[in-house]
mmCIF file of C-alpha atoms and ligand atoms in Angstrom:
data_model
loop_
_atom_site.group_PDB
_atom_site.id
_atom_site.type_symbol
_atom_site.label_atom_id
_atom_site.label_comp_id
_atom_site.label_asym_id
_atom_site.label_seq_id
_atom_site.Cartn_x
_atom_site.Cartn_y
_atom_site.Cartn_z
ATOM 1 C CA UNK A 1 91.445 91.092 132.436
ATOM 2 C CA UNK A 2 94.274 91.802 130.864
ATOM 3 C CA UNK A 3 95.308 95.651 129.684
ATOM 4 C CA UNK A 4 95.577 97.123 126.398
ATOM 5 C CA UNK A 5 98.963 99.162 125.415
ATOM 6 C CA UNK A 6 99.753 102.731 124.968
ATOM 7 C CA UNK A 7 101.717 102.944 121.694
ATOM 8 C CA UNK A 8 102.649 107.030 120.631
ATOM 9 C CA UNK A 9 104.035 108.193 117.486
ATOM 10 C CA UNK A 10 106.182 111.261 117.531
ATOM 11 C CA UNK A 11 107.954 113.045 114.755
ATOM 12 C CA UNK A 12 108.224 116.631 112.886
ATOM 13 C CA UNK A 13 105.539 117.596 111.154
ATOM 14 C CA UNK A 14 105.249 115.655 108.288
ATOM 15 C CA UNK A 15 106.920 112.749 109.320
ATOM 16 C CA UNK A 16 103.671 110.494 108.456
ATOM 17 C CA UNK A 17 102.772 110.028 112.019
ATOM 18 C CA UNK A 18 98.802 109.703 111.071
ATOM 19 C CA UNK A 19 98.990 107.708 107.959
ATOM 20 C CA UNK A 20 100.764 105.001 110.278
ATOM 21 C CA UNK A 21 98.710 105.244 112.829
ATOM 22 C CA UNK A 22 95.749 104.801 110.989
ATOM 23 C CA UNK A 23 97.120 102.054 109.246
ATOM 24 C CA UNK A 24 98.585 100.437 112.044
ATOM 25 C CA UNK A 25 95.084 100.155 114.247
ATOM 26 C CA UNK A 26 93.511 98.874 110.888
ATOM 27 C CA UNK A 27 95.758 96.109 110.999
ATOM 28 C CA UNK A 28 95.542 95.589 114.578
ATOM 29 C CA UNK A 29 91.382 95.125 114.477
ATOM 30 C CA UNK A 30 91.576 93.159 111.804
ATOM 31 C CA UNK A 31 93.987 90.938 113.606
ATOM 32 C CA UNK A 32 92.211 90.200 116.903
ATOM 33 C CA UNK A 33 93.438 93.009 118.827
ATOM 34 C CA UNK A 34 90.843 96.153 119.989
ATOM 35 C CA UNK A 35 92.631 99.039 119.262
ATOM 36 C CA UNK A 36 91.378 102.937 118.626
ATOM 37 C CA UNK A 37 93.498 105.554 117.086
ATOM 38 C CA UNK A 38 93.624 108.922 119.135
ATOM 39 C CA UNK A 39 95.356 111.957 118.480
ATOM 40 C CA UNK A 40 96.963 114.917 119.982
ATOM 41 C CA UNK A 41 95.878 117.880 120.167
ATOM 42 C CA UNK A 42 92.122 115.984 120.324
ATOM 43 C CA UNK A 43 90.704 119.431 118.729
ATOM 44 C CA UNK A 44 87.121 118.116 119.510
ATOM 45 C CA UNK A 45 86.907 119.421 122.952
ATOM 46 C CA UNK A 46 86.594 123.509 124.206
ATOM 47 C CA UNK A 47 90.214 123.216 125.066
ATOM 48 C CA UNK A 48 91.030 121.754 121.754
ATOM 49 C CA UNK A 49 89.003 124.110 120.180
ATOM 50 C CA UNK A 50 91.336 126.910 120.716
ATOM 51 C CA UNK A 51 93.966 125.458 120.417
ATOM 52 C CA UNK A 52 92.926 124.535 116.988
ATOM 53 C CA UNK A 53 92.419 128.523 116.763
ATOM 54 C CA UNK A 54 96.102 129.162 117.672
ATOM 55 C CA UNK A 55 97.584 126.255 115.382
ATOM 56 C CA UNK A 56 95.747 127.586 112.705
ATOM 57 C CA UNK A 57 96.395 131.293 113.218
ATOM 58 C CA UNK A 58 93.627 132.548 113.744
ATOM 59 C CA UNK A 59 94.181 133.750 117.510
ATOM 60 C CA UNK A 60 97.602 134.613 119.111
ATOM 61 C CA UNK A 61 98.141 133.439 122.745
ATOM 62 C CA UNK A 62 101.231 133.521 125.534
ATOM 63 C CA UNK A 63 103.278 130.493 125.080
ATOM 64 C CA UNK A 64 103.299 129.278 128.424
ATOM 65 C CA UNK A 65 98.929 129.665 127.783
ATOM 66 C CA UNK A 66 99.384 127.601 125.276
ATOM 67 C CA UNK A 67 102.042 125.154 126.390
ATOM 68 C CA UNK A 68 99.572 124.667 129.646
ATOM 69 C CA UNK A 69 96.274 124.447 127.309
ATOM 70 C CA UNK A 70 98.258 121.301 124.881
ATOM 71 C CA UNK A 71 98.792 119.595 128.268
ATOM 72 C CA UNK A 72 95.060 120.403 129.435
ATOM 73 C CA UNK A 73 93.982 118.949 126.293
ATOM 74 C CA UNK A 74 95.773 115.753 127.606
ATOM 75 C CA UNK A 75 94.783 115.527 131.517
ATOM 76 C CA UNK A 76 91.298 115.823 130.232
ATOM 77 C CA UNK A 77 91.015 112.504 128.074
ATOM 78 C CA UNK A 78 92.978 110.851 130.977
ATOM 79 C CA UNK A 79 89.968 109.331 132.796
ATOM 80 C CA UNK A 80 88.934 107.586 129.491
ATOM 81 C CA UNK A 81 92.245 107.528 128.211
ATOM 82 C CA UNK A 82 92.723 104.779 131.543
ATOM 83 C CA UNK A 83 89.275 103.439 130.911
ATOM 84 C CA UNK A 84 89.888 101.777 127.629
ATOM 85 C CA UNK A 85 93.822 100.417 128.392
ATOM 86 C CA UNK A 86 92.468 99.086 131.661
ATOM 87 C CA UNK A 87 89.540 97.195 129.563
ATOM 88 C CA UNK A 88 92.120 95.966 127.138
ATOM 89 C CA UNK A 89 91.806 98.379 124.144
ATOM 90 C CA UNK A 90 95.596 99.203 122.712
ATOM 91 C CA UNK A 91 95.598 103.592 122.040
ATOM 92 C CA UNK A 92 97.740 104.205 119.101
ATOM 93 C CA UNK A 93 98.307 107.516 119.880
ATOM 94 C CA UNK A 94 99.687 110.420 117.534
ATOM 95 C CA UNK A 95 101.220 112.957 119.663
ATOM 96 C CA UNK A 96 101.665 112.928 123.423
ATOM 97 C CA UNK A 97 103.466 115.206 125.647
ATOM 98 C CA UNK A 98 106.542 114.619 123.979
ATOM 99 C CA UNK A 99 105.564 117.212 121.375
ATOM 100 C CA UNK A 100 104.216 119.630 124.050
ATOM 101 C CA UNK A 101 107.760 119.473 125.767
ATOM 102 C CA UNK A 102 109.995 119.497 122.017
ATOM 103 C CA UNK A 103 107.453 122.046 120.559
ATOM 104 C CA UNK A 104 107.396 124.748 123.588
ATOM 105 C CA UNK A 105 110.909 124.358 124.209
ATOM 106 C CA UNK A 106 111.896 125.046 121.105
ATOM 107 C CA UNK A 107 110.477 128.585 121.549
ATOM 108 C CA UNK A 108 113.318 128.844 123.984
ATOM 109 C CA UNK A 109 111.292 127.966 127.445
ATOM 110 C CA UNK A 110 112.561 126.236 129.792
ATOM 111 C CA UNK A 111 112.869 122.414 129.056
ATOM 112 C CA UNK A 112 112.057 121.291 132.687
ATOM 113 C CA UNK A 113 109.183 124.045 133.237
ATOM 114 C CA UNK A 114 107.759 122.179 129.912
ATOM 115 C CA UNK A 115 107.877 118.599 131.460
ATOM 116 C CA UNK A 116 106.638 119.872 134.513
ATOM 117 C CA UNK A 117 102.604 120.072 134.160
ATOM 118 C CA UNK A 118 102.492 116.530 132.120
ATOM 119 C CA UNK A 119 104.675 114.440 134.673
ATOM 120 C CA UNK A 120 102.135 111.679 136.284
ATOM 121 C CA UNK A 121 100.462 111.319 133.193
ATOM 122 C CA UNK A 122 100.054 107.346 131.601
ATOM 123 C CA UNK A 123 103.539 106.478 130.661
ATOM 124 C CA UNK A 124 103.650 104.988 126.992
ATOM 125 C CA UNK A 125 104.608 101.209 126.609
ATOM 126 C CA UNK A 126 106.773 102.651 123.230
ATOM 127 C CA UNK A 127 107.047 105.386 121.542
ATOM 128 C CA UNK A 128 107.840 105.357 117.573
ATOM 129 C CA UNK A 129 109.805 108.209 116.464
ATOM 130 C CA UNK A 130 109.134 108.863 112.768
ATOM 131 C CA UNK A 131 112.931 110.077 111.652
ATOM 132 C CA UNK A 132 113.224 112.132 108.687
ATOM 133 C CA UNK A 133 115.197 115.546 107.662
ATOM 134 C CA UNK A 134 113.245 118.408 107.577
ATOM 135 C CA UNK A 135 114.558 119.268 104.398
ATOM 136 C CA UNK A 136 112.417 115.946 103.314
ATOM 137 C CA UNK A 137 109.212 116.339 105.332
ATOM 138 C CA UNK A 138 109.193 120.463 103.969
ATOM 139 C CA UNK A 139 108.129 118.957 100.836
ATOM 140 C CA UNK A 140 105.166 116.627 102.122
ATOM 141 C CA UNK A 141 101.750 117.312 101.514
ATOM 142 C CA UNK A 142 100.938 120.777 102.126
ATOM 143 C CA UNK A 143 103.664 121.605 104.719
ATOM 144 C CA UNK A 144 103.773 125.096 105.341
ATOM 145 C CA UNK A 145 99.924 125.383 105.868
ATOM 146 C CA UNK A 146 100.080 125.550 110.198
ATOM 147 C CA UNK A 147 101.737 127.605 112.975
ATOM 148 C CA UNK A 148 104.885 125.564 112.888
ATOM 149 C CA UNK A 149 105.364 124.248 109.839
ATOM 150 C CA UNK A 150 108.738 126.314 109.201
ATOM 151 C CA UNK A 151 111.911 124.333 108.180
ATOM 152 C CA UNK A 152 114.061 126.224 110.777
ATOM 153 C CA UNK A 153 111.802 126.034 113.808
ATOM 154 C CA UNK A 154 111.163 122.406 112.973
ATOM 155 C CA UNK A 155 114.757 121.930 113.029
ATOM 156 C CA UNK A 156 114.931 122.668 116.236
ATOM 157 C CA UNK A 157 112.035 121.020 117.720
ATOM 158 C CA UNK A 158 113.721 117.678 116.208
ATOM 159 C CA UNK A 159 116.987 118.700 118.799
ATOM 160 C CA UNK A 160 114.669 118.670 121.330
ATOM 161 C CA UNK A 161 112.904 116.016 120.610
ATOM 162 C CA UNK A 162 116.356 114.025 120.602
ATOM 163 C CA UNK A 163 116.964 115.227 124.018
ATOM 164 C CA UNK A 164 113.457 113.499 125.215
ATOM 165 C CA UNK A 165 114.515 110.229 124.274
ATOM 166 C CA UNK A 166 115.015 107.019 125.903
ATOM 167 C CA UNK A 167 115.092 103.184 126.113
ATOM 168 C CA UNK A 168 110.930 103.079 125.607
ATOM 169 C CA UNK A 169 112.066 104.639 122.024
ATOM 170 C CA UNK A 170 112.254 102.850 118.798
ATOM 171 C CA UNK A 171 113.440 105.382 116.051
ATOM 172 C CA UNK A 172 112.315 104.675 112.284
ATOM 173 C CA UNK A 173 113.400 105.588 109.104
ATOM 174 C CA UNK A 174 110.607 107.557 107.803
ATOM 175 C CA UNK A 175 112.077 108.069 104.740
ATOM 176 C CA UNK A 176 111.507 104.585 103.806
ATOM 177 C CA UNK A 177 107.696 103.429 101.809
ATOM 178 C CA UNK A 178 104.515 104.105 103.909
ATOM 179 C CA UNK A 179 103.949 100.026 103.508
ATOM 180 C CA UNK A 180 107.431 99.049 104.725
ATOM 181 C CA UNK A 181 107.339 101.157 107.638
ATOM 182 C CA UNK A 182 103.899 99.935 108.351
ATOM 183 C CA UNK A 183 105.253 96.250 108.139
ATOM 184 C CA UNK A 184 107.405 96.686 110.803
ATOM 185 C CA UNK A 185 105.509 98.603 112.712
ATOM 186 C CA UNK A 186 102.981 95.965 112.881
ATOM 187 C CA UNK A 187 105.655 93.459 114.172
ATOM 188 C CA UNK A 188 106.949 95.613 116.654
ATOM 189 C CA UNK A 189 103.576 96.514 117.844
ATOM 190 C CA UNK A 190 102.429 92.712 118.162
ATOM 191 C CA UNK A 191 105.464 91.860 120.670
ATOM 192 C CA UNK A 192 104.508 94.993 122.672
ATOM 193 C CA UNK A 193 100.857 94.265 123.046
ATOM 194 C CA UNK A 194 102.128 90.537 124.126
ATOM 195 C CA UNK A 195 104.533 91.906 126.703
ATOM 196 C CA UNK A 196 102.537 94.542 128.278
ATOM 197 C CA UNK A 197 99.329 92.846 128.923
ATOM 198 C CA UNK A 198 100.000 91.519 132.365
ATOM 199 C CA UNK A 199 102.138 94.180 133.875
ATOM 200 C CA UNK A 200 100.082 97.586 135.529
ATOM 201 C CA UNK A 201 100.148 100.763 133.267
ATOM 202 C CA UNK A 202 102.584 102.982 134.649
ATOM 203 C CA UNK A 203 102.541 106.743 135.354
ATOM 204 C CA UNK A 204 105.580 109.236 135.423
HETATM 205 N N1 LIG B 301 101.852 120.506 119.171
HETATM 206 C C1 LIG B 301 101.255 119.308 119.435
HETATM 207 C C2 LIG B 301 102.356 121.292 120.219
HETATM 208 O O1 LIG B 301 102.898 122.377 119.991
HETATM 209 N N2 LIG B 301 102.218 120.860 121.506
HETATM 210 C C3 LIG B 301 101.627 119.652 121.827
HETATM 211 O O2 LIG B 301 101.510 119.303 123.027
HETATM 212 C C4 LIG B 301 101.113 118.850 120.736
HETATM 213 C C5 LIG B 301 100.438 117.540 121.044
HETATM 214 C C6 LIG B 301 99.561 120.095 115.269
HETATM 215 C C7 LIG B 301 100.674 120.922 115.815
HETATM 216 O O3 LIG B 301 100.609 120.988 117.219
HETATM 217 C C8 LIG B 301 101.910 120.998 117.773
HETATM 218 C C9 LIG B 301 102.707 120.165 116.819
HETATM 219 C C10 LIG B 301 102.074 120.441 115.476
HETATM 220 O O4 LIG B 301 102.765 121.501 114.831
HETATM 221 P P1 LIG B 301 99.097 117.654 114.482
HETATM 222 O O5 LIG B 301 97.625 117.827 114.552
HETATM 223 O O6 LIG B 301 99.649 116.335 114.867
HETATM 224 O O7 LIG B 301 99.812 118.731 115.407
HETATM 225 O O8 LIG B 301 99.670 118.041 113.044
HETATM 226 P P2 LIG B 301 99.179 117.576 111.626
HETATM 227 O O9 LIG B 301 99.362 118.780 110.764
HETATM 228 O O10 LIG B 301 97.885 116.881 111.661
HETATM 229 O O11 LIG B 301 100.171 116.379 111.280
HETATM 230 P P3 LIG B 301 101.638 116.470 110.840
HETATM 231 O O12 LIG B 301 101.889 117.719 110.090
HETATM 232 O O13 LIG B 301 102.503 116.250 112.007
HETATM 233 O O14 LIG B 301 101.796 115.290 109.773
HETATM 234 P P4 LIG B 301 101.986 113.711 110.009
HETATM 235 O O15 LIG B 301 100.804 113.160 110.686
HETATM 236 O O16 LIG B 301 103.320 113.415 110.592
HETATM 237 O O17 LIG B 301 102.059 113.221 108.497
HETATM 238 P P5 LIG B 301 100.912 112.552 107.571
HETATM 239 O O18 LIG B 301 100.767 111.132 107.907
HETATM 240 O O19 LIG B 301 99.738 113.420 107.586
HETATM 241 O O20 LIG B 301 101.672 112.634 106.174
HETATM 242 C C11 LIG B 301 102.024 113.871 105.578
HETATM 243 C C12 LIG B 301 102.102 113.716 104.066
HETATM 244 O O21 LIG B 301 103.179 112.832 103.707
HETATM 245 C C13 LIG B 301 102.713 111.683 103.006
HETATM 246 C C14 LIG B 301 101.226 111.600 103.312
HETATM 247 O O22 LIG B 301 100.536 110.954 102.282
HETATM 248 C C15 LIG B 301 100.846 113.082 103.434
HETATM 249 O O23 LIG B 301 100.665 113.672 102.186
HETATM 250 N N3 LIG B 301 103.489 110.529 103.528
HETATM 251 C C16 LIG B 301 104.543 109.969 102.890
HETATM 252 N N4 LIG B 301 105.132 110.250 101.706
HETATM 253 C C17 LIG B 301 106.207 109.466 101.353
HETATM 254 N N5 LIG B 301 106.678 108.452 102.111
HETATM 255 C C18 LIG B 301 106.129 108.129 103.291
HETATM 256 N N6 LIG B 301 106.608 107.140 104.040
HETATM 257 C C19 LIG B 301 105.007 108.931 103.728
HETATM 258 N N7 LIG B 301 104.214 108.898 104.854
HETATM 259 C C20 LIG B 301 103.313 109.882 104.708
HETATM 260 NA NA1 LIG B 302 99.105 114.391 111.621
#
Protein backbone atom coordinates (compact mmCIF):
# COMPACT_ATOMS: atom_id res chain seq x y z
CA UNK A 1 0.00 0.00 0.00
CA UNK A 2 1.49 2.86 -0.75
CA UNK A 3 0.78 6.40 1.31
CA UNK A 4 -0.88 9.44 0.29
CA UNK A 5 0.99 13.01 0.87
CA UNK A 6 0.47 15.80 3.21
CA UNK A 7 0.60 18.97 1.08
CA UNK A 8 -0.21 22.52 3.40
CA UNK A 9 -0.78 25.87 2.13
CA UNK A 10 0.22 28.77 4.27
CA UNK A 11 -0.02 32.46 3.67
CA UNK A 12 -1.62 35.87 5.16
CA UNK A 13 -4.95 36.11 5.04
CA UNK A 14 -5.96 36.58 1.75
CA UNK A 15 -3.27 35.10 0.04
CA UNK A 16 -5.80 32.61 -1.91
CA UNK A 17 -4.83 29.67 0.12
CA UNK A 18 -8.53 28.00 -0.35
CA UNK A 19 -9.23 28.84 -3.88
CA UNK A 20 -5.94 26.73 -4.62
CA UNK A 21 -6.59 24.23 -2.59
CA UNK A 22 -9.81 23.57 -3.82
CA UNK A 23 -8.69 23.74 -7.16
CA UNK A 24 -5.73 21.82 -6.73
CA UNK A 25 -7.63 18.47 -5.19
CA UNK A 26 -10.13 18.97 -8.17
CA UNK A 27 -7.41 18.44 -10.41
CA UNK A 28 -5.84 15.81 -8.48
CA UNK A 29 -9.28 13.43 -8.50
CA UNK A 30 -9.79 14.02 -11.73
CA UNK A 31 -6.32 12.85 -12.49
CA UNK A 32 -6.13 9.46 -10.75
CA UNK A 33 -4.99 10.57 -7.50
CA UNK A 34 -7.53 10.36 -4.11
CA UNK A 35 -7.14 13.44 -2.57
CA UNK A 36 -9.56 15.48 0.11
CA UNK A 37 -9.17 19.08 0.89
CA UNK A 38 -9.07 19.87 4.76
CA UNK A 39 -8.73 22.97 6.47
CA UNK A 40 -7.50 24.62 9.53
CA UNK A 41 -9.15 25.69 12.00
CA UNK A 42 -11.74 22.52 11.03
CA UNK A 43 -14.61 24.81 12.75
CA UNK A 44 -16.94 21.68 12.61
CA UNK A 45 -15.92 20.22 15.84
CA UNK A 46 -16.74 21.69 19.78
CA UNK A 47 -13.20 22.87 19.75
CA UNK A 48 -13.61 24.48 16.43
CA UNK A 49 -16.69 25.79 17.41
CA UNK A 50 -15.23 28.32 19.65
CA UNK A 51 -12.74 29.02 18.10
CA UNK A 52 -14.92 30.05 15.29
CA UNK A 53 -16.55 32.28 18.22
CA UNK A 54 -13.18 34.01 18.93
CA UNK A 55 -12.16 34.48 15.11
CA UNK A 56 -15.30 35.96 14.57
CA UNK A 57 -15.54 38.17 17.65
CA UNK A 58 -17.99 37.15 19.22
CA UNK A 59 -16.15 35.82 22.50
CA UNK A 60 -12.76 37.12 23.85
CA UNK A 61 -10.34 34.46 25.25
CA UNK A 62 -6.47 34.40 26.80
CA UNK A 63 -4.11 33.96 24.01
CA UNK A 64 -2.25 31.19 25.24
CA UNK A 65 -6.35 29.54 25.55
CA UNK A 66 -6.53 30.10 22.32
CA UNK A 67 -3.10 29.35 20.92
CA UNK A 68 -3.59 25.77 22.89
CA UNK A 69 -7.38 25.37 21.54
CA UNK A 70 -5.94 26.04 17.40
CA UNK A 71 -3.48 23.22 18.23
CA UNK A 72 -6.34 21.04 19.96
CA UNK A 73 -8.28 21.56 16.94
CA UNK A 74 -5.29 19.79 15.18
CA UNK A 75 -4.30 16.73 17.63
CA UNK A 76 -7.92 15.88 17.36
CA UNK A 77 -8.22 15.11 13.48
CA UNK A 78 -4.79 13.36 13.91
CA UNK A 79 -6.10 9.78 14.22
CA UNK A 80 -7.99 10.25 10.87
CA UNK A 81 -5.75 12.73 9.68
CA UNK A 82 -3.08 9.30 9.69
CA UNK A 83 -5.92 7.10 8.60
CA UNK A 84 -6.43 8.47 5.17
CA UNK A 85 -2.37 9.24 4.24
CA UNK A 86 -1.68 5.73 5.47
CA UNK A 87 -4.59 4.39 2.97
CA UNK A 88 -3.16 6.50 0.22
CA UNK A 89 -5.45 9.61 0.16
CA UNK A 90 -3.10 12.95 -0.51
CA UNK A 91 -4.61 15.96 2.39
CA UNK A 92 -4.29 19.25 0.75
CA UNK A 93 -4.37 21.01 3.71
CA UNK A 94 -5.06 24.90 4.27
CA UNK A 95 -3.49 25.88 7.42
CA UNK A 96 -1.40 23.77 9.77
CA UNK A 97 0.50 24.68 12.76
CA UNK A 98 2.52 26.96 10.94
CA UNK A 99 -0.20 29.59 11.33
CA UNK A 100 -0.80 28.67 15.01
CA UNK A 101 3.03 29.36 15.66
CA UNK A 102 3.22 32.85 13.04
CA UNK A 103 -0.29 33.93 14.28
CA UNK A 104 0.29 33.63 18.29
CA UNK A 105 3.66 34.84 18.05
CA UNK A 106 2.90 37.68 16.48
CA UNK A 107 0.92 38.75 19.59
CA UNK A 108 4.36 38.88 21.08
CA UNK A 109 4.45 35.17 22.84
CA UNK A 110 7.07 33.36 22.91
CA UNK A 111 8.04 31.72 19.51
CA UNK A 112 9.31 28.40 21.07
CA UNK A 113 6.36 28.19 23.80
CA UNK A 114 4.16 28.40 20.38
CA UNK A 115 5.94 25.39 18.65
CA UNK A 116 5.92 23.61 21.70
CA UNK A 117 2.29 21.85 22.02
CA UNK A 118 2.24 20.96 18.03
CA UNK A 119 5.82 19.29 17.87
CA UNK A 120 5.16 15.34 17.06
CA UNK A 121 2.44 16.16 14.96
CA UNK A 122 2.46 14.59 10.96
CA UNK A 123 5.23 16.47 9.36
CA UNK A 124 4.08 17.91 5.85
CA UNK A 125 5.75 16.42 2.64
CA UNK A 126 5.67 20.48 1.35
CA UNK A 127 4.38 23.28 2.31
CA UNK A 128 3.27 26.12 -0.34
CA UNK A 129 3.65 29.51 0.92
CA UNK A 130 1.23 31.83 -0.90
CA UNK A 131 3.61 35.21 -1.07
CA UNK A 132 1.96 38.41 -1.45
CA UNK A 133 2.23 42.08 0.29
CA UNK A 134 -0.25 42.81 2.60
CA UNK A 135 -0.81 45.96 1.08
CA UNK A 136 -2.21 43.55 -1.93
CA UNK A 137 -4.12 40.87 -0.02
CA UNK A 138 -5.89 44.14 2.23
CA UNK A 139 -7.79 44.63 -0.82
CA UNK A 140 -9.08 40.92 -1.48
CA UNK A 141 -12.45 39.92 -1.01
CA UNK A 142 -13.81 41.17 2.09
CA UNK A 143 -10.55 41.48 4.12
CA UNK A 144 -11.14 43.21 7.16
CA UNK A 145 -14.24 41.05 8.09
CA UNK A 146 -12.20 38.56 10.99
CA UNK A 147 -10.10 38.92 14.18
CA UNK A 148 -6.91 39.41 12.27
CA UNK A 149 -7.52 40.76 9.26
CA UNK A 150 -5.51 44.13 10.09
CA UNK A 151 -2.74 45.24 7.62
CA UNK A 152 -0.26 45.87 10.51
CA UNK A 153 -0.75 42.71 12.54
CA UNK A 154 -0.68 40.76 9.31
CA UNK A 155 2.53 42.31 8.64
CA UNK A 156 3.93 40.86 11.24
CA UNK A 157 2.59 37.46 11.23
CA UNK A 158 4.26 37.30 7.56
CA UNK A 159 7.92 38.00 9.68
CA UNK A 160 7.11 35.22 11.52
CA UNK A 161 6.01 33.18 9.21
CA UNK A 162 9.48 33.80 7.36
CA UNK A 163 11.22 32.72 10.41
CA UNK A 164 9.26 29.13 10.21
CA UNK A 165 10.63 28.33 7.02
CA UNK A 166 12.67 25.69 5.58
CA UNK A 167 13.88 23.34 2.80
CA UNK A 168 10.15 21.43 2.80
CA UNK A 169 9.07 25.15 1.57
CA UNK A 170 8.26 26.18 -1.89
CA UNK A 171 7.33 29.99 -1.85
CA UNK A 172 4.86 31.31 -4.70
CA UNK A 173 4.09 34.38 -6.16
CA UNK A 174 0.59 34.89 -5.23
CA UNK A 175 0.31 37.85 -6.96
CA UNK A 176 0.37 36.07 -10.15
CA UNK A 177 -3.45 34.64 -11.94
CA UNK A 178 -5.39 32.09 -9.76
CA UNK A 179 -4.93 29.63 -13.06
CA UNK A 180 -1.16 30.11 -13.36
CA UNK A 181 -0.50 29.51 -9.88
CA UNK A 182 -2.76 26.56 -10.01
CA UNK A 183 -0.69 25.22 -13.07
CA UNK A 184 2.22 24.95 -11.24
CA UNK A 185 0.95 23.92 -8.37
CA UNK A 186 -0.40 20.95 -10.02
CA UNK A 187 3.15 20.06 -11.35
CA UNK A 188 4.77 20.47 -8.24
CA UNK A 189 2.20 18.52 -6.46
CA UNK A 190 2.42 15.48 -9.03
CA UNK A 191 6.36 15.01 -8.36
CA UNK A 192 5.60 15.12 -4.60
CA UNK A 193 2.87 12.56 -4.56
CA UNK A 194 5.46 10.36 -6.81
CA UNK A 195 8.29 10.83 -4.35
CA UNK A 196 6.58 10.37 -1.14
CA UNK A 197 4.62 7.30 -1.70
CA UNK A 198 7.11 4.75 -0.56
CA UNK A 199 8.88 6.50 2.23
CA UNK A 200 6.94 6.42 6.08
CA UNK A 201 5.10 9.72 7.03
CA UNK A 202 7.19 11.45 9.36
CA UNK A 203 6.44 13.21 12.68
CA UNK A 204 8.36 16.22 14.32
N1 LIG B 1 -5.25 30.97 12.77
C1 LIG B 1 -5.31 29.79 12.09
C2 LIG B 1 -4.56 31.04 13.99
O1 LIG B 1 -4.51 32.11 14.61
N2 LIG B 1 -3.98 29.92 14.50
C3 LIG B 1 -4.01 28.71 13.85
O2 LIG B 1 -3.47 27.70 14.37
C4 LIG B 1 -4.71 28.64 12.59
C5 LIG B 1 -4.79 27.32 11.86
C6 LIG B 1 -8.85 31.94 10.17
C7 LIG B 1 -7.88 32.67 11.04
O3 LIG B 1 -7.32 31.81 12.00
C8 LIG B 1 -5.97 32.15 12.24
C9 LIG B 1 -5.50 32.66 10.91
C10 LIG B 1 -6.72 33.32 10.32
O4 LIG B 1 -6.71 34.71 10.64
P1 LIG B 1 -8.93 30.74 7.85
O5 LIG B 1 -10.19 30.04 8.17
O6 LIG B 1 -7.92 30.01 7.05
O7 LIG B 1 -8.20 31.18 9.20
O8 LIG B 1 -9.20 32.16 7.17
P2 LIG B 1 -10.13 32.50 5.95
O9 LIG B 1 -10.69 33.84 6.29
O10 LIG B 1 -11.02 31.40 5.57
O11 LIG B 1 -9.11 32.53 4.72
P3 LIG B 1 -8.09 33.61 4.36
O12 LIG B 1 -8.56 34.94 4.80
O13 LIG B 1 -6.77 33.21 4.86
O14 LIG B 1 -8.12 33.66 2.76
P4 LIG B 1 -7.41 32.68 1.70
O15 LIG B 1 -7.96 31.32 1.83
O16 LIG B 1 -5.94 32.84 1.72
O17 LIG B 1 -7.90 33.36 0.35
P5 LIG B 1 -9.11 32.94 -0.65
O18 LIG B 1 -8.69 31.82 -1.49
O19 LIG B 1 -10.34 32.83 0.14
O20 LIG B 1 -9.12 34.25 -1.56
C11 LIG B 1 -9.43 35.53 -1.04
C12 LIG B 1 -10.01 36.41 -2.13
O21 LIG B 1 -9.01 36.67 -3.14
C13 LIG B 1 -9.41 36.18 -4.42
C14 LIG B 1 -10.51 35.17 -4.14
O22 LIG B 1 -11.38 35.06 -5.23
C15 LIG B 1 -11.18 35.77 -2.90
O23 LIG B 1 -12.06 36.80 -3.24
N3 LIG B 1 -8.20 35.58 -5.03
C16 LIG B 1 -7.44 36.19 -5.97
N4 LIG B 1 -7.55 37.39 -6.58
C17 LIG B 1 -6.58 37.71 -7.51
N5 LIG B 1 -5.56 36.89 -7.83
C18 LIG B 1 -5.40 35.68 -7.27
N6 LIG B 1 -4.39 34.89 -7.58
C19 LIG B 1 -6.38 35.30 -6.27
N7 LIG B 1 -6.53 34.18 -5.49
C20 LIG B 1 -7.63 34.38 -4.75
NA1 LIG C 1 -9.32 30.59 3.53
Amino acid sequence: MTRGSLIVFEGCDKSGKSTQCKKLVEYLNNHGNQAEQWRFPERSTEIGKVINDYIEKKCELHDRAVHLLFSANRWELVPLMKEKLESGVTLVVDRYAFSGVAFTSAKGLDFEWCKSCDRELPTPDKVFYLDIPIDEASTRGDFGGERYEVSSFQKTVQEKFQQLQDDSWEIIDARNTIENIHKLLCESTLKIIENNKENPLKMT
